[in-house]
Coordinates of C-alpha atoms and ligand atoms in Angstrom, one line a residue:
X1 CA 71.5 165.3 75.2
X2 CA 71.7 168.8 76.4
X3 CA 75.5 169.0 76.2
X4 CA 75.4 168.8 72.5
X5 CA 73.2 171.9 72.2
X6 CA 74.8 175.3 71.9
X7 CA 73.6 178.2 74.0
X8 CA 71.9 179.6 71.0
X9 CA 69.8 176.6 70.1
X10 CA 69.2 175.6 73.7
X11 CA 67.6 179.0 74.3
X12 CA 65.0 178.0 71.8
X13 CA 64.6 174.4 72.9
X14 CA 61.9 175.2 75.4
X15 CA 61.2 178.8 74.2
X16 CA 57.5 179.9 74.2
X17 CA 57.3 182.8 71.8
X18 CA 54.0 184.0 73.2
X19 CA 55.2 184.4 76.8
X20 CA 57.7 187.2 77.1
X21 CA 57.5 190.7 78.4
X22 CA 59.2 193.5 76.6
X23 CA 60.3 195.5 79.6
X24 CA 61.9 192.4 81.3
X25 CA 63.7 191.3 78.1
X26 CA 65.0 194.8 77.4
X27 CA 66.5 195.0 80.8
X28 CA 67.9 191.5 81.0
X29 CA 68.8 190.4 77.5
X30 CA 72.6 190.1 77.0
X31 CA 74.3 188.6 74.0
X32 CA 77.8 187.6 74.4
X33 CA 79.9 186.1 71.6
X34 CA 81.9 182.9 72.0
X35 CA 85.4 183.1 70.6
X36 CA 84.5 180.7 67.8
X37 CA 81.2 180.5 66.1
X38 CA 79.9 179.0 62.9
X39 CA 76.2 179.0 62.0
X40 CA 76.5 175.7 60.0
X41 CA 78.1 173.8 62.9
X42 CA 76.6 175.6 65.9
X43 CA 73.0 176.0 64.6
X44 CA 72.2 173.7 61.7
X45 CA 74.2 170.7 62.8
X46 CA 72.9 171.1 66.4
X47 CA 69.3 171.1 65.3
X48 CA 70.1 168.2 63.0
X49 CA 71.4 166.3 66.0
X50 CA 68.4 167.2 68.1
X51 CA 66.2 166.0 65.3
X52 CA 68.0 162.7 64.9
X53 CA 67.4 161.9 68.5
X54 CA 63.7 162.7 68.2
X55 CA 63.6 166.0 70.1
X56 CA 63.0 168.4 67.3
X57 CA 59.9 170.6 66.9
X58 CA 58.7 168.0 64.4
X59 CA 58.5 170.4 61.4
X60 CA 60.9 170.5 58.5
X61 CA 63.7 173.1 58.3
X62 CA 62.8 174.1 54.7
X63 CA 59.4 173.7 53.0
X64 CA 59.6 174.8 49.4
X65 CA 56.8 175.0 46.8
X66 CA 56.7 176.5 43.4
X67 CA 53.9 177.8 41.3
X68 CA 53.8 174.6 39.2
X69 CA 52.7 172.5 42.1
X70 CA 56.1 171.1 43.0
X71 CA 57.0 170.6 46.6
X72 CA 60.1 169.7 48.6
X73 CA 60.8 169.4 52.3
X74 CA 64.2 169.3 53.9
X75 CA 64.8 168.3 57.5
X76 CA 67.7 169.9 59.4
X77 CA 69.6 166.7 58.8
X78 CA 69.1 167.1 55.1
X79 CA 70.1 170.8 55.1
X80 CA 73.2 169.8 57.0
X81 CA 74.0 167.0 54.6
X82 CA 73.3 169.1 51.5
X83 CA 75.5 171.9 52.8
X84 CA 78.4 169.5 53.4
X85 CA 78.1 168.2 49.8
X86 CA 78.1 171.8 48.5
X87 CA 81.0 172.9 50.8
X88 CA 83.1 170.2 49.2
X89 CA 82.1 171.5 45.8
X90 CA 83.1 175.0 46.7
X91 CA 86.5 174.0 48.1
X92 CA 87.1 171.3 45.4
X93 CA 85.9 171.9 41.8
X94 CA 85.2 175.6 42.4
X95 CA 88.8 176.1 43.7
X96 CA 87.7 178.5 46.4
X97 CA 89.6 179.0 49.7
X98 CA 88.3 180.4 53.0
X99 CA 87.9 184.2 52.7
X100 CA 87.4 184.0 48.9
X101 CA 84.2 185.6 47.7
X102 CA 81.4 183.9 45.8
X103 CA 78.4 185.7 44.3
X104 CA 75.1 183.8 44.3
X105 CA 72.4 185.0 42.1
X106 CA 69.4 182.6 42.2
X107 CA 65.7 182.7 42.5
X108 CA 64.0 181.1 45.5
X109 CA 65.3 177.6 44.9
X110 CA 66.3 175.1 47.6
X111 CA 69.9 175.2 46.3
X112 CA 70.2 178.8 47.6
X113 CA 69.8 177.6 51.2
X114 CA 72.2 174.8 50.7
X115 CA 74.8 177.1 49.2
X116 CA 74.5 179.7 52.0
X117 CA 75.1 177.1 54.7
X118 CA 77.8 175.5 52.6
X119 CA 79.7 178.7 52.2
X120 CA 79.6 179.4 56.0
X121 CA 80.8 175.9 56.7
X122 CA 83.7 176.3 54.2
X123 CA 84.6 179.8 55.4
X124 CA 83.9 181.1 51.9
X125 CA 82.3 184.6 51.9
X126 CA 79.0 184.7 50.2
X127 CA 77.5 187.8 48.5
X128 CA 73.9 187.4 47.4
X129 CA 72.4 189.2 44.4
X130 CA 69.0 189.3 42.9
X131 CA 68.4 187.6 39.5
X132 CA 67.2 191.0 38.3
X133 CA 70.7 192.3 38.2
X134 CA 71.7 193.6 34.7
X135 CA 75.1 192.8 33.2
X136 CA 76.4 196.2 34.3
X137 CA 75.4 195.5 37.9
X138 CA 77.1 192.1 37.8
X139 CA 80.3 193.6 36.5
X140 CA 80.2 196.3 39.2
X141 CA 79.6 193.7 42.0
X142 CA 82.2 191.2 40.8
X143 CA 84.9 193.9 40.5
X144 CA 83.9 195.8 43.7
X145 CA 84.0 192.6 45.8
X146 CA 86.8 190.8 43.9
X147 CA 84.6 187.7 43.6
X148 CA 86.3 184.6 42.3
X149 CA 83.2 182.5 41.6
X150 CA 79.6 183.2 40.6
X151 CA 76.8 180.7 41.0
X152 CA 73.6 181.4 39.1
X153 CA 71.0 179.8 36.8
X154 CA 70.5 179.4 33.1
X155 CA 68.5 182.6 32.8
X156 CA 71.2 184.8 34.2
X157 CA 74.2 183.0 32.5
X158 CA 74.0 185.2 29.4
X159 CA 74.3 188.4 31.5
X160 CA 77.3 187.0 33.3
X161 CA 79.0 185.9 30.1
X162 CA 78.4 189.4 28.6
X163 CA 80.7 191.0 31.2
X164 CA 82.9 188.1 32.3
X165 CA 85.8 189.2 30.2
X166 CA 85.8 192.5 32.1
X167 CA 85.9 190.8 35.5
X168 CA 89.6 189.8 36.0
X169 CA 89.0 188.2 39.4
X170 CA 86.3 185.8 38.2
X171 CA 87.7 182.3 37.8
X172 CA 84.8 179.9 38.1
X173 CA 81.2 180.0 36.9
X174 CA 78.6 177.5 38.1
X175 CA 75.2 176.9 36.8
X176 CA 72.3 175.5 38.9
X177 CA 69.7 173.3 37.3
X178 CA 69.8 170.0 35.3
X179 CA 69.3 171.9 32.0
X180 CA 72.2 174.1 32.7
X181 CA 75.0 172.8 30.4
X182 CA 77.1 175.5 29.0
X183 CA 80.7 175.8 27.8
X184 CA 82.9 177.4 30.3
X185 CA 80.5 176.7 33.2
X186 CA 80.5 173.9 35.8
X187 CA 77.1 172.3 36.6
X188 CA 76.0 172.4 40.2
X189 CA 73.8 169.3 40.0
X190 CA 76.6 167.2 38.5
X191 CA 79.1 168.4 41.1
X192 CA 76.9 167.8 44.1
X193 CA 76.0 164.3 42.9
X194 CA 79.7 163.4 42.7
X195 CA 80.5 165.2 46.0
X196 CA 80.7 163.7 49.6
X197 CA 79.6 165.0 52.9
X198 CA 82.9 164.2 54.5
X199 CA 84.1 167.6 55.6
X200 CA 85.4 169.4 58.7
X201 CA 83.6 172.7 59.4
X202 CA 86.0 175.6 59.5
X203 CA 86.5 176.7 63.1
X204 CA 85.7 180.3 62.3
X205 CA 86.3 183.1 64.8
X206 CA 83.2 185.0 65.7
X207 CA 84.9 188.1 64.2
X208 CA 85.8 186.5 60.8
X209 CA 83.9 187.9 57.8
X210 CA 81.0 185.7 56.7
X211 CA 78.9 187.6 54.1
X212 CA 79.0 190.7 52.0
X213 CA 75.6 192.3 51.4
X214 CA 75.0 195.1 49.0
X215 CA 72.4 197.6 50.5
X216 CA 69.2 198.2 48.6
X217 CA 70.4 201.3 46.8
X218 CA 67.5 203.5 47.8
X219 CA 69.6 206.6 48.2
X220 CA 72.5 206.0 45.8
X221 CA 74.8 203.2 44.7
X222 CA 74.4 200.0 46.8
X223 CA 77.1 199.9 49.6
X224 CA 79.1 196.8 50.3
X225 CA 78.4 195.8 53.9
X226 CA 80.5 193.3 55.8
X227 CA 79.0 190.9 58.3
X228 CA 80.8 188.4 60.5
X229 CA 80.0 184.9 61.6
X230 CA 78.6 186.3 64.8
X231 CA 76.9 189.5 63.6
X232 CA 74.4 187.7 61.4
X233 CA 74.9 184.1 62.4
X234 CA 74.3 184.8 66.1
X235 CA 73.0 188.4 66.1
X236 CA 69.8 187.4 64.4
X237 CA 68.7 185.7 67.6
X238 CA 67.3 189.2 68.3
X239 CA 65.4 189.1 65.1
X240 CA 64.1 185.6 65.8
X241 CA 62.9 186.3 69.3
X242 CA 61.7 189.9 69.3
X243 CA 60.7 190.7 65.7
X244 CA 59.6 187.4 64.3
X245 CA 58.5 185.9 67.7
X246 CA 59.5 182.4 66.6
X247 CA 59.6 179.1 68.3
X248 CA 60.4 175.6 67.0
X249 CA 56.8 175.1 66.1
X250 CA 56.7 178.2 63.8
X251 CA 56.3 178.0 60.0
X252 CA 57.5 181.3 58.6
X253 CA 56.9 182.7 55.2
X254 CA 58.9 185.8 54.2
X255 CA 58.4 187.4 50.8
X256 CA 61.9 188.9 50.3
X257 CA 63.9 188.2 47.2
X258 CA 67.1 186.1 47.9
X259 CA 69.2 189.0 46.8
X260 CA 68.7 191.2 49.9
X261 CA 69.8 191.2 53.5
X262 CA 66.1 190.9 54.4
X263 CA 66.1 187.4 53.1
X264 CA 69.1 186.5 55.2
X265 CA 67.2 188.0 58.2
X266 CA 63.8 186.3 57.8
X267 CA 64.4 183.3 55.5
X268 CA 67.7 182.0 56.7
X269 CA 69.3 183.1 60.0
X270 CA 66.4 184.0 62.3
X271 CA 64.1 181.1 61.6
X272 CA 66.9 178.5 61.7
X273 CA 68.4 179.9 64.9
X274 CA 64.9 179.3 66.3
X275 CA 64.7 175.8 64.8
X276 CA 61.6 177.0 62.9
X277 CA 60.4 176.1 59.4
X278 CA 61.3 178.4 56.5
X279 CA 58.4 178.3 54.0
X280 CA 59.3 179.4 50.5
X281 CA 57.2 179.9 47.4
X282 CA 59.2 180.1 44.3
X283 CA 57.1 182.3 42.0
X284 CA 58.4 184.9 39.6
X285 CA 56.4 187.9 40.6
X286 CA 54.5 189.2 43.7
X287 CA 50.8 188.7 43.3
X288 CA 48.5 189.9 46.1
X289 CA 45.7 187.3 45.4
X290 CA 48.1 184.3 45.2
X291 CA 49.8 185.5 48.3
X292 CA 46.5 185.6 50.3
X293 CA 45.5 182.2 48.9
X294 CA 48.8 180.7 49.9
X295 CA 48.4 182.0 53.5
X296 CA 44.9 180.7 53.6
X297 CA 45.6 177.2 52.3
X298 CA 48.8 176.3 54.2
X299 CA 49.5 176.0 58.0
X300 CA 51.8 179.1 57.9
X301 CA 52.0 180.6 61.4
X302 CA 54.2 183.6 60.7
X303 CA 54.3 186.1 57.8
X304 CA 56.9 188.7 57.0
X305 CA 56.2 191.1 54.2
X306 CA 57.5 194.5 53.0
X307 CA 55.0 197.4 53.4
X308 CA 54.7 197.8 49.6
X309 CA 53.2 194.3 49.4
X310 CA 50.7 195.1 52.2
X311 CA 49.6 198.2 50.3
X312 CA 48.4 195.9 47.5
X313 CA 47.0 193.1 49.6
X314 CA 44.7 195.5 51.6
X315 CA 43.1 196.5 48.3
X316 CA 41.8 192.9 48.0
X317 CA 38.7 191.6 49.8
X318 CA 40.6 190.5 52.9
X319 CA 37.3 189.5 54.7
X320 CA 36.9 186.7 52.2
X321 CA 40.0 184.8 53.3
X322 CA 40.4 182.7 56.4
X323 CA 43.9 182.1 57.7
X324 CA 43.7 178.9 59.8
X325 CA 47.2 178.9 61.3
X326 CA 48.4 182.5 60.9
X327 CA 49.0 184.6 64.1
X328 CA 52.1 186.7 63.8
X329 CA 52.4 189.1 60.9
X330 CA 55.3 191.6 60.5
X331 CA 56.4 194.2 58.1
X332 CA 59.8 195.9 57.7
X333 CA 62.0 197.7 55.2
X334 CA 59.9 200.8 54.8
X335 CA 57.6 202.7 57.2
X336 CA 54.2 201.2 57.9
X337 CA 51.4 203.8 57.4
X338 CA 48.8 203.8 60.2
X339 CA 46.1 203.4 57.5
X340 CA 47.7 200.2 56.2
X341 CA 47.9 198.9 59.7
X342 CA 44.2 199.6 60.3
X343 CA 43.0 198.0 57.1
X344 CA 45.1 194.9 57.5
X345 CA 43.9 194.4 61.1
X346 CA 40.3 195.0 60.2
X347 CA 40.5 192.7 57.2
X348 CA 42.4 189.8 58.7
X349 CA 41.7 190.2 62.5
X350 CA 45.5 190.0 63.0
X351 CA 47.9 192.6 64.1
X352 CA 50.7 193.8 61.9
X353 CA 53.9 194.3 63.9
X354 CA 56.5 196.7 62.5
X355 CA 60.2 196.2 62.3
X356 CA 63.0 198.7 61.6
X357 CA 66.5 197.7 60.7
X358 CA 69.1 197.9 58.0
X359 CA 71.4 195.7 55.9
X360 CA 74.0 197.0 58.3
X361 CA 72.1 195.6 61.4
X362 CA 69.8 193.0 62.6
X363 CA 66.4 193.9 64.0
X364 CA 66.8 197.3 65.8
X365 CA 63.4 198.6 66.7
X366 CA 59.8 197.5 66.5
X367 CA 56.4 196.9 68.0
X368 CA 55.9 193.9 70.3
X369 CA 52.9 191.9 71.4
X370 CA 53.5 192.9 75.0
X371 CA 53.5 196.7 74.5
X372 CA 50.8 198.9 73.3
X373 CA 51.0 199.6 69.6
X374 CA 51.0 203.3 68.6
X375 CA 50.1 203.6 64.9
X376 CA 52.7 205.8 63.1
X377 CA 55.5 204.9 65.5
X378 CA 58.0 202.2 64.8
X379 CA 57.8 201.0 68.4
X380 CA 60.7 200.7 70.8
X381 CA 64.4 199.7 70.6
X382 CA 65.0 196.0 70.5
X383 CA 66.6 194.2 73.4
X384 CA 70.3 194.1 72.7
X385 CA 70.4 197.5 71.1
X386 CA 70.7 200.9 72.8
X387 CA 69.0 203.3 70.5
X388 CA 68.9 207.1 71.0
X389 CA 68.1 210.1 68.9
X390 CA 71.4 212.0 68.5
X391 CA 72.7 215.1 66.7
X392 CA 75.2 215.0 63.9
X393 CA 78.0 214.8 66.5
X394 CA 76.5 211.8 68.3
X395 CA 75.3 213.8 71.3
X396 CA 72.0 212.4 72.7
X397 CA 69.1 214.8 72.2
X398 CA 66.3 215.5 74.6
X399 CA 63.2 213.4 74.1
X400 CA 60.8 214.8 71.5
X401 CA 63.6 216.5 69.5
X402 CA 64.2 215.4 65.9
X403 CA 67.6 213.9 65.1
X404 CA 69.5 210.9 63.8
X405 CA 68.5 207.4 64.8
X406 CA 71.7 206.4 66.5
X407 CA 72.8 203.0 67.8
X408 CA 75.3 203.0 70.7
X409 CA 78.5 201.2 69.6
X410 CA 81.0 202.3 72.3
X411 CA 82.3 201.0 74.5
X412 CA 80.6 197.8 73.4
X413 CA 79.9 197.1 69.7
X414 CA 76.5 195.4 69.5
X415 CA 76.7 191.9 68.2
X416 CA 74.3 192.4 65.3
X417 CA 76.0 195.5 63.9
X418 CA 78.1 195.2 60.7
X419 CA 81.8 195.7 60.8
X420 CA 82.4 198.1 57.9
X421 CA 81.6 199.3 54.5
X422 CA 84.1 197.5 52.4
X423 CA 86.6 199.8 50.6
X424 CA 85.0 202.9 51.9
X425 CA 86.7 203.9 55.1
X426 CA 85.6 207.5 54.7
X427 CA 82.0 206.5 54.7
X428 CA 82.5 204.3 57.7
X429 CA 84.1 207.1 59.6
X430 CA 81.3 209.4 58.6
X431 CA 78.6 207.2 60.2
X432 CA 80.5 206.8 63.5
X433 CA 79.9 209.9 65.7
X434 CA 80.8 210.0 69.4
X435 CA 79.6 206.8 70.9
X436 CA 77.0 206.1 68.2
X437 CA 76.6 204.6 64.8
X438 CA 74.3 206.9 62.7
X439 CA 71.8 205.0 60.7
X440 CA 71.1 207.8 58.2
X441 CA 67.5 208.0 59.3
X442 CA 65.7 210.8 61.1
X443 CA 63.2 210.4 63.9
X444 CA 62.0 211.5 67.3
X445 CA 61.7 209.5 70.4
X446 CA 58.9 210.2 73.0
X447 CA 59.1 210.1 76.8
X448 CA 58.1 206.4 76.8
X449 CA 60.8 205.4 74.3
X450 CA 58.6 205.1 71.2
X451 CA 60.4 206.0 68.0
X452 CA 58.6 208.1 65.4
X453 CA 60.2 207.8 61.9
X454 CA 60.4 211.0 59.8
X455 CA 62.4 209.9 56.8
X456 CA 65.8 209.3 55.5
X457 CA 68.3 212.2 56.1
X458 CA 68.0 213.6 52.6
X459 CA 64.3 213.1 52.3
X460 CA 63.3 215.5 55.1
X461 CA 61.8 218.7 53.6
X462 CA 62.6 222.2 54.9
X463 CA 59.9 224.7 54.1
X464 CA 59.3 228.2 55.6
X465 CA 61.4 227.2 58.6
X466 CA 59.5 223.9 59.2
X467 CA 61.0 220.4 58.9
X468 CA 58.6 218.0 57.4
X469 CA 59.1 214.2 57.2
X470 CA 57.7 212.6 54.0
X471 CA 56.3 209.7 56.0
X472 CA 53.7 211.7 57.8
X473 CA 52.4 213.4 54.7
X474 CA 52.3 210.1 52.8
X475 CA 50.5 208.4 55.7
X476 CA 47.9 211.2 55.6
X477 CA 47.4 210.9 51.8
X478 CA 47.0 207.2 51.9
X479 CA 44.0 207.5 54.2
X480 CA 42.1 209.1 51.3
X481 CA 40.3 206.5 49.2
X482 CA 41.7 208.0 46.0
X483 CA 45.3 207.3 46.9
X484 CA 46.9 203.9 46.3
X485 CA 50.4 205.0 46.9
X486 CA 52.4 208.2 47.1
X487 CA 55.8 209.7 47.4
X488 CA 56.4 213.1 49.0
X489 CA 59.5 215.1 48.2
X490 CA 60.7 218.7 48.2
X491 CA 60.2 220.9 45.2
X492 CA 61.7 224.3 44.5
X493 CA 59.6 227.4 45.1
X494 CA 60.6 231.0 44.5
X495 CA 58.9 232.3 47.6
X496 CA 59.5 229.6 50.1
X497 CA 62.7 228.0 48.9
X498 CA 61.2 224.6 48.9
X499 CA 57.7 223.2 49.2
X500 CA 56.0 219.8 49.7
X501 CA 55.2 218.0 46.6
X502 CA 53.3 214.7 46.4
X503 CA 53.5 212.2 43.5
X504 CA 50.3 210.2 43.7
X505 CA 49.1 206.9 42.2
X506 CA 45.3 206.8 42.1
X507 CA 43.2 203.8 43.0
X508 CA 41.2 202.2 40.3
X509 CA 37.9 204.0 41.3
X510 CA 39.5 207.4 40.9
X511 CA 41.5 206.9 37.7
X512 CA 39.2 209.1 35.7
X513 CA 38.5 211.7 38.3
X514 CA 38.8 215.4 37.6
X515 CA 42.4 216.1 38.7
X516 CA 42.0 219.7 39.5
X517 CA 39.1 219.0 42.0
X518 CA 41.0 216.0 43.3
X519 CA 44.1 218.0 43.9
X520 CA 42.1 220.5 46.0
X521 CA 40.4 217.7 47.9
X522 CA 43.6 215.9 48.7
X523 CA 45.2 219.1 49.9
X524 CA 42.2 219.8 52.2
X525 CA 42.3 216.2 53.4
X526 CA 46.0 216.5 54.3
X527 CA 45.4 219.8 56.2
X528 CA 42.7 218.1 58.2
X529 CA 44.7 215.0 59.3
X530 CA 48.1 216.6 59.8
X531 CA 49.3 220.0 60.8
X532 CA 48.1 222.3 58.0
X533 CA 51.6 223.6 57.0
X534 CA 52.5 220.0 55.9
X535 CA 50.0 219.9 53.1
X536 CA 51.4 219.3 49.6
X537 CA 51.3 222.5 47.7
X538 CA 52.0 220.6 44.5
X539 CA 50.5 217.3 43.5
X540 CA 51.3 215.3 40.4
X541 CA 49.3 212.2 39.4
X542 CA 51.5 209.4 38.1
X543 CA 51.1 205.8 36.9
X544 CA 54.1 204.5 38.8
X545 CA 56.8 205.5 41.3
X546 CA 60.5 204.9 40.9
X547 CA 61.5 202.0 43.1
X548 CA 64.5 199.8 43.9
X549 CA 64.5 196.2 42.7
X550 CA 63.3 195.3 46.2
X551 CA 60.3 197.7 45.9
X552 CA 61.4 200.7 47.9
X553 CA 60.4 204.1 46.8
X554 CA 63.4 206.1 45.5
X555 CA 62.4 209.6 46.5
X556 CA 65.9 210.8 45.5
X557 CA 65.0 210.3 41.9
X558 CA 61.8 212.3 42.1
X559 CA 63.6 215.0 44.0
X560 CA 66.5 215.3 41.6
X561 CA 64.0 215.6 38.7
X562 CA 62.1 218.4 40.5
X563 CA 65.2 220.4 41.2
X564 CA 66.7 219.9 37.8
X565 CA 63.5 220.9 36.1
X566 CA 63.6 224.4 37.8
X567 CA 67.3 224.7 37.7
X568 CA 68.8 222.7 34.8
X569 CA 72.3 223.6 35.7
Ligands
LIG601 P1 70.7 202.3 50.6 O1 71.4 202.3 51.9 O2 71.6 201.7 49.6 O3 70.3 203.7 50.2 P2 68.5 201.1 51.9 O4 68.9 202.0 53.1 O5 67.1 201.2 51.5 O6 69.4 201.5 50.7 P3 68.4 198.7 53.4 O7 69.5 198.4 54.3 O8 67.7 197.6 52.7 O9 68.9 199.7 52.3 O10 67.2 199.4 54.1 C1 67.4 200.0 55.4 C2 66.6 201.3 55.5 O11 65.2 201.0 55.2 C3 66.6 202.0 56.8 O12 67.7 202.8 57.0 C4 65.3 202.9 56.7 O13 65.5 204.0 55.9 C5 64.4 202.0 55.9 N1 63.5 201.2 56.9 C6 63.6 199.9 57.2 N2 62.6 199.6 58.0 C7 61.9 200.7 58.2 C8 60.7 201.0 59.0 N3 60.1 200.1 59.7 N4 60.3 202.3 59.0 C9 60.9 203.2 58.3 N5 62.0 203.0 57.5 C10 62.4 201.7 57.5
LIG602 MG1 70.8 202.5 53.9

């Protein structure tokens, strides 16, 4: 019955993801928040209800496989049920109350999904972390957030115990997995077996805090970002419709680790808002060949990947794979180089749509099936966001001029925008300028509204009066067959102040090439494909680049090394 469907799920009940026009949606899309909203009740339970009465998309909510051949499928009713059991565990044996914080550090196991929905149902604020966090990171996160409980697996329990004594707020530790018996720890499996699904969902206000995400830490220490029940629970309707292009029939595989906001985007909120299937492969490490095989041997329709994974996949023989069900591929988190796009499309016959966004936001900007794709541009502002290029004071700049990517936040705060950096009021004030939230990224916007990414604020290079974005130079370099990956930063120079320097990882075929000749060749190549003044005057060949745990290049590290080398003080 239609009455039981919330506006959010009903907007997907008959939605056809292949039939929408960007210009129309941009003009007409409005997202208004109800006073009360709860993703567990208003999305999960609604789909469970629809499913129970035989009107679902027919696919499971969660389809989980691991690399040992195990498989599990959960319907929305099962997700709803599991999350109720776990909500009672959080409020009962874990002694948590609404607004308390729980840190969840788990690999891609089904329990992660149950715990997320459970915390939302109980009003407990969840903060996800990757299993790669070191004891020092754990201590920092627990103390910074004041977390009372940590849920993790046997592999990470040692790291937690190493620092638990220095974490005064931490009261309860829970271990996931049957083998996880440990003194001082509760066992998740035991507790859920004994729990009941008799629970009233908290009637959360849309504006109540729901999750705390730590940013990726690409530019410095990760920042604690607060999202509310509506900003992610409802705001990701934008991500679902316009970035992922989902409908109830979709089966979406997103590669992100559970520790990052990107996993919340594409493996939790957006697909379940749309009533789609979340496909999960629990495997320890990214492997391009296994990834391609998985896409080829399963009816996955939608694929979401970081650009760094694409860079490795296109080096495989893409032509040898057939992807029977796949039709919508997207990449986000870092810029998508035109060359990558070209090779992916040639090899797979499929487009690769780009998405731009942050931990602080939902999907903000991207390319869409109904607009022409301009390689090198991140596409256009998403419906629901008013994006402009602004100066440091928040004044809108003329088209074509470089400036900050700004999101209008006055007089109306966009639904998907975070509320604040926790315990960092000064930082929060520094990113609000005029009527805009400043993303910390630099770009230009052309007359047609396409946004052209240059780089992060601090990554833009100033040489001989020119401003050069690393993205364009890196995109030029990667077109050369010798370049697997590169990072472009500023380097000190006596004459010019600073110059462009490229750190380059060579492809297999060029590993033993003469570096002097190759340096010259890459410089000539860059001069040919970009404006000549952008060519890297310095090139260093390296075996690896410094990256965040989530695989983003940390140019700041390379830059600091460059400048310290010349000027040790
Ligand atoms: P930190 O804020 O801790 O330094 P981070 O900014 O990498 O880390 P995230 O919130 O995960 O943390 O990433 C958002 C950033 O990623 C954006 O601000 C932008 O710099 C970059 N980004 C995301 N998508 C794109 C894209 N399509 N093109 C270019 N850059 C992108
Ligand atoms: Mg950031």
